[in-house]
Short mmCIF file of C-alpha atoms and ligand atoms in Angstrom, two decimals:
data_model
loop_
_atom_site.label_atom_id
_atom_site.label_comp_id
_atom_site.label_asym_id
_atom_site.label_seq_id
_atom_site.Cartn_x
_atom_site.Cartn_y
_atom_site.Cartn_z
CA MET A 27 20.50 2.34 19.65
CA GLU A 28 20.16 -0.74 21.87
CA ASP A 29 16.89 -2.62 22.01
CA ASN A 30 14.88 -1.08 24.83
CA LYS A 31 12.89 -3.00 27.39
CA ASN A 32 9.82 -3.04 25.17
CA SER A 33 11.69 -4.47 22.23
CA ALA A 34 10.01 -7.36 20.49
CA LEU A 35 13.51 -8.79 19.99
CA LYS A 36 13.97 -9.87 23.61
CA GLY A 37 14.31 -13.63 23.74
CA SER A 38 14.03 -13.81 19.99
CA GLY A 39 15.07 -17.45 19.54
CA ASN A 40 12.38 -19.14 17.40
CA PHE A 41 10.62 -15.82 17.13
CA THR A 42 7.61 -15.96 14.82
CA ILE A 43 6.18 -12.88 13.13
CA LEU A 44 2.82 -12.81 11.39
CA ILE A 45 2.90 -10.25 8.56
CA THR A 46 -0.55 -9.66 7.07
CA GLY A 47 -1.11 -8.39 3.54
CA GLY A 48 2.36 -9.56 2.50
CA CYS A 49 1.36 -10.15 -1.13
CA GLY A 50 0.35 -6.50 -1.59
CA PHE A 51 2.50 -3.53 -2.51
CA ILE A 52 4.09 -2.48 0.79
CA GLY A 53 3.62 -5.89 2.42
CA SER A 54 5.74 -7.65 -0.22
CA HIS A 55 8.65 -5.28 0.46
CA VAL A 56 8.26 -5.69 4.23
CA VAL A 57 8.13 -9.50 3.97
CA ARG A 58 11.24 -9.61 1.74
CA HIS A 59 13.08 -7.22 4.09
CA PHE A 60 12.36 -9.32 7.19
CA VAL A 61 12.89 -12.74 5.54
CA LYS A 62 16.28 -11.71 4.15
CA LYS A 63 17.58 -9.60 7.02
CA TYR A 64 16.42 -11.82 9.89
CA PRO A 65 16.95 -15.52 9.03
CA GLN A 66 16.51 -16.22 12.77
CA TYR A 67 12.84 -15.18 12.58
CA ARG A 68 10.07 -17.29 11.13
CA ILE A 69 7.89 -15.10 8.89
CA ILE A 70 4.28 -16.15 8.30
CA ASN A 71 2.65 -14.14 5.52
CA VAL A 72 -1.15 -14.21 5.68
CA ASP A 73 -2.94 -12.72 2.71
CA LYS A 74 -6.42 -13.22 1.31
CA LEU A 75 -5.10 -12.56 -2.23
CA THR A 76 -7.53 -9.85 -3.29
CA TYR A 77 -7.26 -8.21 -6.72
CA ALA A 78 -4.41 -6.05 -5.29
CA ALA A 79 -2.22 -9.00 -4.32
CA ASN A 80 0.35 -10.76 -6.43
CA PRO A 81 2.27 -13.72 -4.94
CA GLU A 82 4.70 -13.45 -7.89
CA TYR A 83 6.22 -10.42 -6.13
CA LEU A 84 7.70 -12.82 -3.57
CA LYS A 85 8.95 -15.50 -6.02
CA ASP A 86 12.55 -14.71 -5.08
CA ILE A 87 12.06 -15.59 -1.40
CA GLU A 88 9.25 -18.17 -1.45
CA THR A 89 11.60 -21.11 -0.91
CA GLN A 90 13.48 -19.53 2.00
CA PRO A 91 13.34 -21.85 5.03
CA ASN A 92 12.11 -19.06 7.34
CA TYR A 93 9.14 -18.12 5.12
CA THR A 94 5.60 -19.50 5.01
CA PHE A 95 2.64 -18.21 3.02
CA ILE A 96 -0.95 -18.89 4.08
CA GLN A 97 -3.93 -17.73 2.06
CA ALA A 98 -6.52 -16.55 4.60
CA ASP A 99 -8.82 -13.66 5.39
CA VAL A 100 -7.87 -11.71 8.52
CA CYS A 101 -11.62 -11.43 9.28
CA ASP A 102 -11.84 -15.23 9.59
CA HIS A 103 -11.57 -15.59 13.37
CA PRO A 104 -11.26 -19.41 13.50
CA ALA A 105 -8.56 -19.28 10.80
CA MET A 106 -6.59 -16.63 12.72
CA GLU A 107 -6.97 -18.69 15.94
CA ASP A 108 -5.58 -21.74 14.11
CA ILE A 109 -2.62 -19.78 12.76
CA PHE A 110 -1.75 -18.35 16.19
CA ARG A 111 -2.05 -21.83 17.75
CA GLN A 112 -0.23 -23.75 15.05
CA TYR A 113 2.67 -21.34 14.50
CA GLY A 114 2.96 -19.79 17.97
CA ILE A 115 2.76 -16.22 16.69
CA ASP A 116 4.92 -13.87 18.81
CA ALA A 117 4.33 -10.60 16.97
CA VAL A 118 2.07 -9.17 14.29
CA ILE A 119 2.89 -6.57 11.65
CA HIS A 120 -0.54 -5.77 10.29
CA LEU A 121 -0.73 -4.38 6.75
CA ALA A 122 -3.68 -6.28 5.24
CA ALA A 123 -6.28 -3.77 4.14
CA GLU A 124 -8.36 -2.49 1.33
CA SER A 125 -6.24 0.48 0.31
CA HIS A 126 -7.70 2.40 -2.63
CA VAL A 127 -9.63 5.58 -1.72
CA ASP A 128 -11.70 5.55 -4.95
CA ARG A 129 -12.92 2.02 -4.25
CA SER A 130 -13.82 3.03 -0.67
CA ILE A 131 -16.13 5.68 -2.11
CA THR A 132 -18.06 3.12 -4.17
CA ASP A 133 -17.90 0.19 -1.70
CA PRO A 134 -17.32 1.39 1.89
CA PHE A 135 -18.56 -1.90 3.41
CA ALA A 136 -15.55 -3.80 2.02
CA PHE A 137 -13.33 -1.29 3.83
CA ALA A 138 -15.19 -1.53 7.15
CA ARG A 139 -15.00 -5.30 6.90
CA SER A 140 -11.32 -5.85 6.06
CA ASN A 141 -9.83 -2.79 7.71
CA VAL A 142 -11.91 -2.51 10.89
CA MET A 143 -13.21 -6.04 11.53
CA GLY A 144 -9.98 -7.57 10.25
CA THR A 145 -7.90 -5.54 12.69
CA LEU A 146 -10.30 -6.25 15.56
CA THR A 147 -10.22 -9.98 14.78
CA LEU A 148 -6.42 -10.02 14.93
CA LEU A 149 -6.34 -7.95 18.13
CA GLN A 150 -8.82 -10.28 19.81
CA THR A 151 -6.86 -13.33 18.66
CA ALA A 152 -3.59 -11.87 19.98
CA LYS A 153 -5.24 -11.00 23.31
CA THR A 154 -6.54 -14.57 23.67
CA HIS A 155 -3.25 -16.25 22.79
CA TRP A 156 -0.66 -14.05 24.47
CA LYS A 157 -0.24 -14.44 28.23
CA LYS A 158 0.17 -11.18 30.15
CA GLU A 159 3.45 -12.33 31.70
CA ASP A 160 4.84 -12.84 28.18
CA TYR A 161 3.82 -9.37 26.93
CA PRO A 162 7.47 -8.14 26.89
CA ARG A 163 8.07 -10.70 24.13
CA HIS A 164 5.00 -9.75 22.09
CA LEU A 165 3.98 -6.89 19.83
CA PHE A 166 0.99 -5.92 17.71
CA TYR A 167 2.22 -3.38 15.19
CA GLN A 168 -0.42 -1.57 13.13
CA ILE A 169 0.61 -0.03 9.80
CA SER A 170 -1.50 3.06 9.20
CA THR A 171 -1.67 6.09 6.99
CA ASP A 172 -1.29 9.87 7.24
CA GLU A 173 -4.79 10.18 5.74
CA VAL A 174 -6.35 9.60 9.20
CA TYR A 175 -5.25 13.13 10.19
CA GLY A 176 -7.50 14.77 7.60
CA GLU A 177 -6.72 17.59 5.20
CA LEU A 178 -4.09 20.34 5.31
CA HIS A 179 -4.21 23.66 3.49
CA PHE A 180 -1.25 25.53 1.99
CA GLY A 181 1.08 26.85 4.66
CA GLU A 182 -0.35 24.72 7.50
CA GLU A 183 2.06 22.76 9.71
CA PRO A 184 2.58 19.09 8.75
CA PHE A 185 0.83 16.35 10.76
CA ARG A 186 2.47 15.41 14.04
CA GLU A 187 1.78 12.33 16.16
CA THR A 188 -0.39 14.55 18.38
CA THR A 189 -2.55 15.87 15.50
CA PRO A 190 -6.17 14.83 16.22
CA TYR A 191 -7.68 12.27 13.86
CA ASP A 192 -10.07 13.77 11.30
CA PRO A 193 -10.63 11.13 8.59
CA ARG A 194 -12.61 12.32 5.59
CA SER A 195 -12.87 9.38 3.14
CA PRO A 196 -14.38 5.95 3.86
CA TYR A 197 -10.83 4.54 3.48
CA SER A 198 -9.28 6.87 6.05
CA ALA A 199 -12.32 6.45 8.35
CA SER A 200 -11.78 2.68 8.30
CA LYS A 201 -8.05 3.03 9.02
CA ALA A 202 -8.72 5.56 11.81
CA SER A 203 -11.28 3.23 13.35
CA ALA A 204 -8.80 0.35 13.24
CA ASP A 205 -6.11 2.53 14.87
CA HIS A 206 -8.56 3.47 17.65
CA PHE A 207 -9.21 -0.24 18.32
CA VAL A 208 -5.45 -0.86 18.50
CA ARG A 209 -5.02 1.93 21.08
CA ALA A 210 -8.13 0.74 22.96
CA PHE A 211 -6.61 -2.75 23.31
CA HIS A 212 -3.47 -1.15 24.73
CA HIS A 213 -5.32 1.03 27.24
CA THR A 214 -7.96 -1.52 28.22
CA TYR A 215 -6.01 -4.80 28.26
CA GLY A 216 -2.40 -3.62 28.24
CA LEU A 217 -1.76 -5.32 24.88
CA PRO A 218 1.71 -4.29 23.61
CA VAL A 219 0.99 -2.22 20.50
CA ARG A 220 2.64 0.33 18.24
CA ILE A 221 1.26 2.30 15.30
CA SER A 222 3.00 4.10 12.46
CA ASN A 223 1.33 6.52 10.06
CA CYS A 224 3.06 6.88 6.73
CA SER A 225 2.58 9.15 3.75
CA ASN A 226 2.12 7.99 0.12
CA ASN A 227 4.46 5.17 -0.85
CA TYR A 228 5.76 4.59 -4.35
CA GLY A 229 7.97 1.94 -5.93
CA PRO A 230 7.78 -1.40 -7.72
CA CYS A 231 4.84 -3.80 -7.20
CA GLN A 232 2.04 -1.26 -6.68
CA TYR A 233 -1.25 -2.34 -8.22
CA PRO A 234 -1.75 -0.23 -11.36
CA GLU A 235 -4.79 1.69 -10.13
CA LYS A 236 -2.79 4.19 -8.05
CA LEU A 237 -1.50 7.46 -9.49
CA ILE A 238 2.15 6.64 -10.30
CA PRO A 239 1.63 3.25 -12.04
CA VAL A 240 -1.48 4.56 -13.83
CA ILE A 241 0.54 7.44 -15.27
CA ILE A 242 3.55 5.30 -16.25
CA ASN A 243 1.41 2.64 -17.95
CA SER A 244 -0.64 5.29 -19.76
CA ILE A 245 2.50 7.04 -21.04
CA VAL A 246 3.86 3.72 -22.35
CA ASN A 247 0.58 2.95 -24.15
CA ARG A 248 0.01 6.54 -25.31
CA LYS A 249 -3.30 6.72 -23.44
CA PRO A 250 -4.77 9.83 -21.75
CA LEU A 251 -3.05 10.61 -18.41
CA PRO A 252 -5.95 11.19 -15.99
CA VAL A 253 -5.36 13.98 -13.45
CA TYR A 254 -8.06 14.80 -10.89
CA GLY A 255 -9.45 18.37 -10.87
CA LYS A 256 -6.71 20.84 -11.73
CA GLY A 257 -3.95 18.59 -10.41
CA GLU A 258 -3.37 20.90 -7.44
CA ASN A 259 -3.63 18.27 -4.69
CA ILE A 260 -0.40 17.76 -2.79
CA ARG A 261 0.95 14.49 -1.43
CA ASP A 262 4.17 13.59 0.36
CA TRP A 263 5.98 10.66 -1.31
CA LEU A 264 8.27 8.05 0.22
CA TYR A 265 10.08 5.16 -1.48
CA VAL A 266 8.53 1.87 -0.32
CA GLU A 267 11.85 0.33 0.81
CA ASP A 268 12.49 3.35 3.03
CA HIS A 269 9.10 2.63 4.59
CA ALA A 270 10.08 -1.03 5.12
CA ARG A 271 13.27 0.11 6.90
CA ALA A 272 11.24 2.46 9.09
CA ILE A 273 8.88 -0.40 9.98
CA ASP A 274 11.91 -2.52 10.97
CA LEU A 275 13.10 0.29 13.28
CA VAL A 276 9.73 0.87 14.93
CA PHE A 277 9.32 -2.90 15.33
CA HIS A 278 12.69 -3.36 17.04
CA LYS A 279 13.27 -0.06 18.80
CA GLY A 280 9.95 1.74 19.15
CA ARG A 281 8.08 2.11 22.42
CA ASN A 282 4.83 0.36 23.20
CA GLY A 283 1.71 2.50 23.10
CA GLU A 284 3.47 5.02 20.82
CA THR A 285 2.76 6.35 17.36
CA TYR A 286 5.46 7.16 14.80
CA ASN A 287 4.88 9.34 11.75
CA ILE A 288 6.86 8.33 8.66
CA GLY A 289 7.24 10.60 5.63
CA GLY A 290 9.57 11.68 2.87
CA ASN A 291 9.59 15.47 3.45
CA ASN A 292 8.85 15.41 -0.25
CA GLU A 293 5.63 17.22 -1.17
CA TRP A 294 4.52 17.32 -4.80
CA GLN A 295 1.47 18.73 -6.52
CA ASN A 296 -0.06 15.92 -8.59
CA ILE A 297 0.38 17.85 -11.84
CA GLU A 298 4.08 18.47 -11.16
CA LEU A 299 4.56 14.81 -10.34
CA VAL A 300 2.86 13.81 -13.61
CA ARG A 301 5.21 16.17 -15.53
CA LEU A 302 8.24 14.63 -13.80
CA LEU A 303 7.01 11.12 -14.67
CA ILE A 304 6.56 12.19 -18.30
CA GLU A 305 10.12 13.52 -18.38
CA ILE A 306 11.60 10.30 -16.94
CA THR A 307 9.41 7.83 -18.84
CA ASP A 308 9.72 9.52 -22.24
CA ARG A 309 13.51 9.62 -21.82
CA LEU A 310 13.70 5.94 -20.82
CA LEU A 311 11.51 5.04 -23.80
CA GLY A 312 13.78 7.01 -26.14
CA ARG A 313 10.99 9.46 -27.04
CA PRO A 314 11.57 13.21 -27.54
CA ALA A 315 11.40 15.35 -24.39
CA GLY A 316 7.80 16.38 -23.61
CA ASP A 317 6.35 13.88 -26.10
CA SER A 318 3.63 12.75 -23.66
CA LEU A 319 2.70 16.18 -22.26
CA PRO A 320 -0.34 16.52 -24.60
CA LEU A 321 -1.74 13.30 -23.09
CA ILE A 322 -2.45 15.05 -19.76
CA THR A 323 -6.25 15.00 -19.31
CA PHE A 324 -7.97 16.72 -16.40
CA VAL A 325 -10.89 14.61 -15.12
CA THR A 326 -13.74 15.32 -12.65
CA ASP A 327 -12.28 15.58 -9.18
CA ARG A 328 -12.65 12.76 -6.61
CA PRO A 329 -15.53 13.61 -4.20
CA GLY A 330 -14.14 15.04 -0.95
CA HIS A 331 -10.58 15.00 -2.37
CA ASP A 332 -8.27 16.15 0.44
CA LEU A 333 -6.10 19.04 -0.76
CA ARG A 334 -2.85 18.28 1.01
CA TYR A 335 -1.14 15.81 3.34
CA ALA A 336 2.27 16.42 4.89
CA ILE A 337 4.11 14.58 7.62
CA ASP A 338 6.44 15.73 10.37
CA ALA A 339 8.70 12.67 10.77
CA SER A 340 11.03 14.19 13.36
CA ARG A 341 10.11 11.70 16.12
CA ILE A 342 11.24 8.60 14.20
CA LYS A 343 14.35 10.49 13.04
CA ASN A 344 15.31 11.83 16.46
CA GLU A 345 14.28 8.90 18.65
CA LEU A 346 15.01 5.92 16.39
CA GLY A 347 17.61 7.35 14.00
CA TRP A 348 15.60 6.69 10.82
CA GLN A 349 16.72 8.39 7.60
CA GLN A 350 15.33 7.80 4.15
CA GLN A 351 17.99 6.60 1.71
CA MET A 352 16.35 7.05 -1.68
CA THR A 353 16.15 10.39 -3.47
CA PHE A 354 12.88 11.02 -5.32
CA ARG A 355 14.46 11.06 -8.78
CA GLN A 356 16.40 7.84 -8.18
CA GLY A 357 13.35 6.14 -6.71
CA LEU A 358 11.08 7.22 -9.56
CA GLU A 359 13.61 6.04 -12.15
CA LYS A 360 13.79 2.62 -10.46
CA THR A 361 10.00 2.51 -10.38
CA VAL A 362 9.59 3.46 -14.03
CA VAL A 363 12.23 0.91 -15.09
CA TRP A 364 10.35 -1.80 -13.12
CA TYR A 365 7.00 -0.97 -14.78
CA LEU A 366 8.60 -0.88 -18.23
CA LYS A 367 9.98 -4.40 -17.60
CA GLN A 368 6.50 -5.56 -16.52
CA GLU A 369 5.01 -4.12 -19.72
CA ASN A 370 7.60 -5.98 -21.81
CA LYS A 371 6.88 -9.23 -19.95
CA THR A 372 3.14 -8.88 -20.65
CA LYS A 373 3.82 -8.19 -24.33
CA THR A 374 6.03 -11.27 -24.74
CA LEU A 375 3.48 -13.62 -23.07
N1 NAD B 503 0.13 2.62 -0.24
C1 NAD B 503 0.39 3.64 0.55
O1 NAD B 503 0.85 4.69 0.07
C2 NAD B 503 0.18 3.53 2.04
C3 NAD B 503 0.63 4.56 2.87
C4 NAD B 503 0.47 4.44 4.25
C5 NAD B 503 -0.10 3.31 4.79
N2 NAD B 503 -0.54 2.31 3.96
C6 NAD B 503 -1.13 1.11 4.59
O2 NAD B 503 -0.24 0.04 4.33
C7 NAD B 503 -0.97 -1.17 4.17
C8 NAD B 503 -0.62 -1.81 2.84
O3 NAD B 503 -0.96 -0.89 1.79
P1 NAD B 503 -0.69 -1.27 0.27
O4 NAD B 503 -0.63 -0.02 -0.49
O5 NAD B 503 0.45 -2.22 0.22
O6 NAD B 503 -2.03 -2.05 -0.09
P2 NAD B 503 -2.33 -3.10 -1.23
O7 NAD B 503 -3.76 -2.89 -1.59
O8 NAD B 503 -1.31 -3.08 -2.30
O9 NAD B 503 -2.18 -4.52 -0.49
C9 NAD B 503 -3.06 -4.92 0.52
C10 NAD B 503 -2.88 -6.42 0.71
O10 NAD B 503 -3.78 -6.83 1.76
C11 NAD B 503 -4.46 -8.01 1.36
N3 NAD B 503 -5.77 -8.02 2.01
C12 NAD B 503 -6.79 -7.14 1.85
N4 NAD B 503 -7.83 -7.50 2.62
C13 NAD B 503 -7.46 -8.63 3.28
C14 NAD B 503 -8.10 -9.47 4.22
N5 NAD B 503 -9.35 -9.24 4.63
N6 NAD B 503 -7.42 -10.53 4.72
C15 NAD B 503 -6.15 -10.79 4.30
N7 NAD B 503 -5.50 -10.05 3.40
C16 NAD B 503 -6.15 -8.97 2.89
C17 NAD B 503 -4.57 -7.89 -0.16
O11 NAD B 503 -4.77 -9.17 -0.76
C18 NAD B 503 -3.26 -7.24 -0.53
O12 NAD B 503 -2.25 -8.22 -0.77
C19 NAD B 503 -2.44 -0.80 4.32
O13 NAD B 503 -2.81 -1.09 5.65
C20 NAD B 503 -2.47 0.68 4.05
O14 NAD B 503 -3.53 1.30 4.73
C21 NAD B 503 -0.42 2.39 2.60
#
């Protein structure tokens, strides 16, 4: 598909993209994707380097001439103003956020601050720096989650772009609030914006507090495998590089003011996913099949734990031609292999 009139690619000579949260899980894959695929763009990665960040993830591209890293907090308005002024930011792909639901339950203020105020700070900075006549060259692209749509029950239709927001955790409330600000800046000031809402990502470089790395690391170390409640909650899983490719498509070919749902059409009950991880990890470790099954330990459920999320990704498929490339088994094997290598590195330090 050709770039449409809203494309951020128009006049892309010396085009500078600010990617926020680029030292986190998804951000590191998005930064690498853009730095490698688009040498004609200058990529500025702004990250505060919270506990979830790891600049080592980007070691392989840190010396690329089109890449710059700046440690800064997206809530720091003067710092964001300086970055826009100094680097002439043309477009923003905004991923920086506090991202762990459990932490949002114990410390919701941190989520309101980074996710809501951080997004508002960037929107306000973009509005100040971008001239209206240059809007066709600019884009503010907000990376959001399917969790803003609320909870589904068995048999209910997956979330569509038109599904009303119904956030139920402090994390999803903060992301929903940020998304509302993004849309408000489009409607009120005409700022060129796009939003995509993606389901659960998995793959290398995820901080080991989320389900998949927790389970892999616990299997390796023969520790209990914590599963919330009865393990019945259902999530849709997408390989992180397929998400990065979807972000590339929405960035280049999406329409301003639009939302795009991204998902893997790949729903798994947590307990089934844990069993699959046991099968793969035990095999890769050379242990007998089912060796780690007795480690499964059901723990008190997360308060307000949404039962099910599922995404209808037909818009991005039909309108932008996106297709995921990774099968779940292949992607999980790659992920397990990556975490096993990390474990070995830690042991040899
Ligand atoms: N992980 C998922 O499954 C998933 C799914 C859909 C959408 N998302 C969204 O994608 C984005 C990235 O998620 P992730 O899983 O990679 O998160 P992550 O926690 O791994 O990384 C977040 C990054 O943002 C940085 N950051 C946090 N607060 C900041 C601040 N105030 N200023 C600057 N940098 C800050 C952190 O240092 C970290 O590097 C988030 O916006 C999240 O809501 C995640």
